[in-house]
Amino acid sequence: MSLTFRDFQMLNRLRCEEGFGHPVAVDEPSWPLQNWALAIAGEAGELCNLIKKTLRGDFTIEEKRGEILAELADVMTYCDLATSAMEADTGETVMAKFDVVSKRIGWVKP
Ligand SMILES: [Mg+2]
């Protein structure tokens, strides 16, 4: 199933608040923005650990493809929640930054 950024952001926030019982707001005292940042870093660390093990020869990327994709999804999920906590739209935020970088390198959208 494929989702738009908007659909994903809505479901992700709803699951966090209803499923995990965890408010998504930057002024939430039990879960401030630094916690979202640490969660993103934690998931990125899990991803990097898998990649480290491929470099070490424990397994190939193809053998761990599913797990690697799952860690990438975990990173994206927390990035989206952090964006929600800042009351911003994930799709707009990603495209705004995409456009900034595109302009910087002189690339024009087709
Ligand atoms: Mg993970």
PDB file of C-alpha atoms in Angstrom, residues 4-97:
ATOM      1  CA  THR A   4       0.823  10.228   0.304  1.00  0.00           C
ATOM      2  CA  PHE A   5       2.872  12.175   2.815  1.00  0.00           C
ATOM      3  CA  ARG A   6      -0.389  13.714   4.071  1.00  0.00           C
ATOM      4  CA  ASP A   7      -2.104  10.341   4.614  1.00  0.00           C
ATOM      5  CA  PHE A   8       0.967   8.937   6.333  1.00  0.00           C
ATOM      6  CA  GLN A   9       1.384  11.961   8.576  1.00  0.00           C
ATOM      7  CA  MET A  10      -2.253  11.762   9.693  1.00  0.00           C
ATOM      8  CA  LEU A  11      -2.109   8.011  10.400  1.00  0.00           C
ATOM      9  CA  ASN A  12       1.291   8.208  12.065  1.00  0.00           C
ATOM     10  CA  ARG A  13       0.181  10.930  14.474  1.00  0.00           C
ATOM     11  CA  LEU A  14      -3.096   9.115  15.202  1.00  0.00           C
ATOM     12  CA  ARG A  15      -1.286   5.846  15.942  1.00  0.00           C
ATOM     13  CA  CYS A  16       1.207   7.586  18.166  1.00  0.00           C
ATOM     14  CA  GLU A  17      -1.480   9.352  20.162  1.00  0.00           C
ATOM     15  CA  GLU A  18      -4.137   6.612  20.251  1.00  0.00           C
ATOM     16  CA  GLY A  19      -2.067   3.459  19.864  1.00  0.00           C
ATOM     17  CA  PHE A  20       0.959   4.397  21.950  1.00  0.00           C
ATOM     18  CA  GLY A  21      -0.933   6.899  24.142  1.00  0.00           C
ATOM     19  CA  HIS A  22       1.753   9.428  23.440  1.00  0.00           C
ATOM     20  CA  PRO A  23       0.896  13.068  22.595  1.00  0.00           C
ATOM     21  CA  VAL A  24       2.658  14.543  19.564  1.00  0.00           C
ATOM     22  CA  ALA A  25       3.458  18.143  20.398  1.00  0.00           C
ATOM     23  CA  VAL A  26       6.674  20.034  20.848  1.00  0.00           C
ATOM     24  CA  ASP A  27       5.430  21.498  24.119  1.00  0.00           C
ATOM     25  CA  GLU A  28       4.629  18.039  25.487  1.00  0.00           C
ATOM     26  CA  PRO A  29       6.791  17.987  28.633  1.00  0.00           C
ATOM     27  CA  SER A  30       7.268  14.216  28.639  1.00  0.00           C
ATOM     28  CA  TRP A  31       8.418  14.122  25.019  1.00  0.00           C
ATOM     29  CA  PRO A  32      10.181  17.331  23.936  1.00  0.00           C
ATOM     30  CA  LEU A  33      11.772  17.827  20.517  1.00  0.00           C
ATOM     31  CA  GLN A  34      15.122  16.464  21.657  1.00  0.00           C
ATOM     32  CA  ASN A  35      13.437  13.109  22.317  1.00  0.00           C
ATOM     33  CA  TRP A  36      12.204  12.985  18.725  1.00  0.00           C
ATOM     34  CA  ALA A  37      15.712  13.819  17.541  1.00  0.00           C
ATOM     35  CA  LEU A  38      17.150  11.050  19.719  1.00  0.00           C
ATOM     36  CA  ALA A  39      14.563   8.596  18.402  1.00  0.00           C
ATOM     37  CA  ILE A  40      15.584   9.472  14.823  1.00  0.00           C
ATOM     38  CA  ALA A  41      19.241   9.006  15.739  1.00  0.00           C
ATOM     39  CA  GLY A  42      18.446   5.680  17.427  1.00  0.00           C
ATOM     40  CA  GLU A  43      16.757   4.338  14.327  1.00  0.00           C
ATOM     41  CA  ALA A  44      19.559   5.685  12.126  1.00  0.00           C
ATOM     42  CA  GLY A  45      21.950   3.849  14.441  1.00  0.00           C
ATOM     43  CA  GLU A  46      20.044   0.599  13.935  1.00  0.00           C
ATOM     44  CA  LEU A  47      20.302   1.133  10.177  1.00  0.00           C
ATOM     45  CA  CYS A  48      24.025   1.882  10.401  1.00  0.00           C
ATOM     46  CA  ASN A  49      24.598  -1.210  12.530  1.00  0.00           C
ATOM     47  CA  LEU A  50      23.125  -3.386   9.798  1.00  0.00           C
ATOM     48  CA  ILE A  51      25.240  -1.661   7.164  1.00  0.00           C
ATOM     49  CA  LYS A  52      28.343  -2.021   9.339  1.00  0.00           C
ATOM     50  CA  LYS A  53      27.709  -5.753   9.505  1.00  0.00           C
ATOM     51  CA  THR A  54      27.425  -5.966   5.719  1.00  0.00           C
ATOM     52  CA  LEU A  55      30.794  -4.212   5.436  1.00  0.00           C
ATOM     53  CA  ARG A  56      32.219  -6.671   7.979  1.00  0.00           C
ATOM     54  CA  GLY A  57      30.938  -9.547   5.855  1.00  0.00           C
ATOM     55  CA  ASP A  58      28.380 -10.951   8.298  1.00  0.00           C
ATOM     56  CA  PHE A  59      25.754 -10.911   5.542  1.00  0.00           C
ATOM     57  CA  THR A  60      24.977  -9.157   2.296  1.00  0.00           C
ATOM     58  CA  ILE A  61      22.724  -6.161   1.795  1.00  0.00           C
ATOM     59  CA  GLU A  62      20.406  -8.363  -0.246  1.00  0.00           C
ATOM     60  CA  GLU A  63      20.194 -10.903   2.588  1.00  0.00           C
ATOM     61  CA  LYS A  64      19.143  -8.123   4.985  1.00  0.00           C
ATOM     62  CA  ARG A  65      17.161  -6.081   2.484  1.00  0.00           C
ATOM     63  CA  GLY A  66      13.912  -6.365   4.448  1.00  0.00           C
ATOM     64  CA  GLU A  67      15.516  -5.343   7.741  1.00  0.00           C
ATOM     65  CA  ILE A  68      17.391  -2.453   6.121  1.00  0.00           C
ATOM     66  CA  LEU A  69      14.189  -1.173   4.522  1.00  0.00           C
ATOM     67  CA  ALA A  70      12.419  -1.518   7.880  1.00  0.00           C
ATOM     68  CA  GLU A  71      15.060   0.634   9.588  1.00  0.00           C
ATOM     69  CA  LEU A  72      14.769   3.240   6.833  1.00  0.00           C
ATOM     70  CA  ALA A  73      11.011   3.215   7.460  1.00  0.00           C
ATOM     71  CA  ASP A  74      11.612   3.656  11.203  1.00  0.00           C
ATOM     72  CA  VAL A  75      13.793   6.716  10.506  1.00  0.00           C
ATOM     73  CA  MET A  76      11.121   8.189   8.225  1.00  0.00           C
ATOM     74  CA  THR A  77       8.389   7.463  10.781  1.00  0.00           C
ATOM     75  CA  TYR A  78      10.192   9.348  13.523  1.00  0.00           C
ATOM     76  CA  CYS A  79      11.109  12.190  11.145  1.00  0.00           C
ATOM     77  CA  ASP A  80       7.426  12.516  10.325  1.00  0.00           C
ATOM     78  CA  LEU A  81       6.430  12.506  14.006  1.00  0.00           C
ATOM     79  CA  ALA A  82       9.031  15.163  14.785  1.00  0.00           C
ATOM     80  CA  THR A  83       7.623  17.243  11.937  1.00  0.00           C
ATOM     81  CA  SER A  84       4.123  16.789  13.346  1.00  0.00           C
ATOM     82  CA  ALA A  85       5.350  17.763  16.794  1.00  0.00           C
ATOM     83  CA  MET A  86       6.473  21.034  15.227  1.00  0.00           C
ATOM     84  CA  GLU A  87       2.986  21.452  13.704  1.00  0.00           C
ATOM     85  CA  ALA A  88       4.396  21.364  10.183  1.00  0.00           C
ATOM     86  CA  ASP A  89       3.283  19.456   7.084  1.00  0.00           C
ATOM     87  CA  THR A  90       5.735  16.681   6.184  1.00  0.00           C
ATOM     88  CA  GLY A  91       5.122  16.856   2.429  1.00  0.00           C
ATOM     89  CA  GLU A  92       5.482  20.618   2.332  1.00  0.00           C
ATOM     90  CA  THR A  93       8.571  20.491   4.548  1.00  0.00           C
ATOM     91  CA  VAL A  94      10.289  17.838   2.435  1.00  0.00           C
ATOM     92  CA  MET A  95       9.435  19.550  -0.856  1.00  0.00           C
ATOM     93  CA  ALA A  96      10.526  22.965   0.427  1.00  0.00           C
ATOM     94  CA  LYS A  97      13.941  21.569   1.337  1.00  0.00           C
TER      95      LYS A  97
END
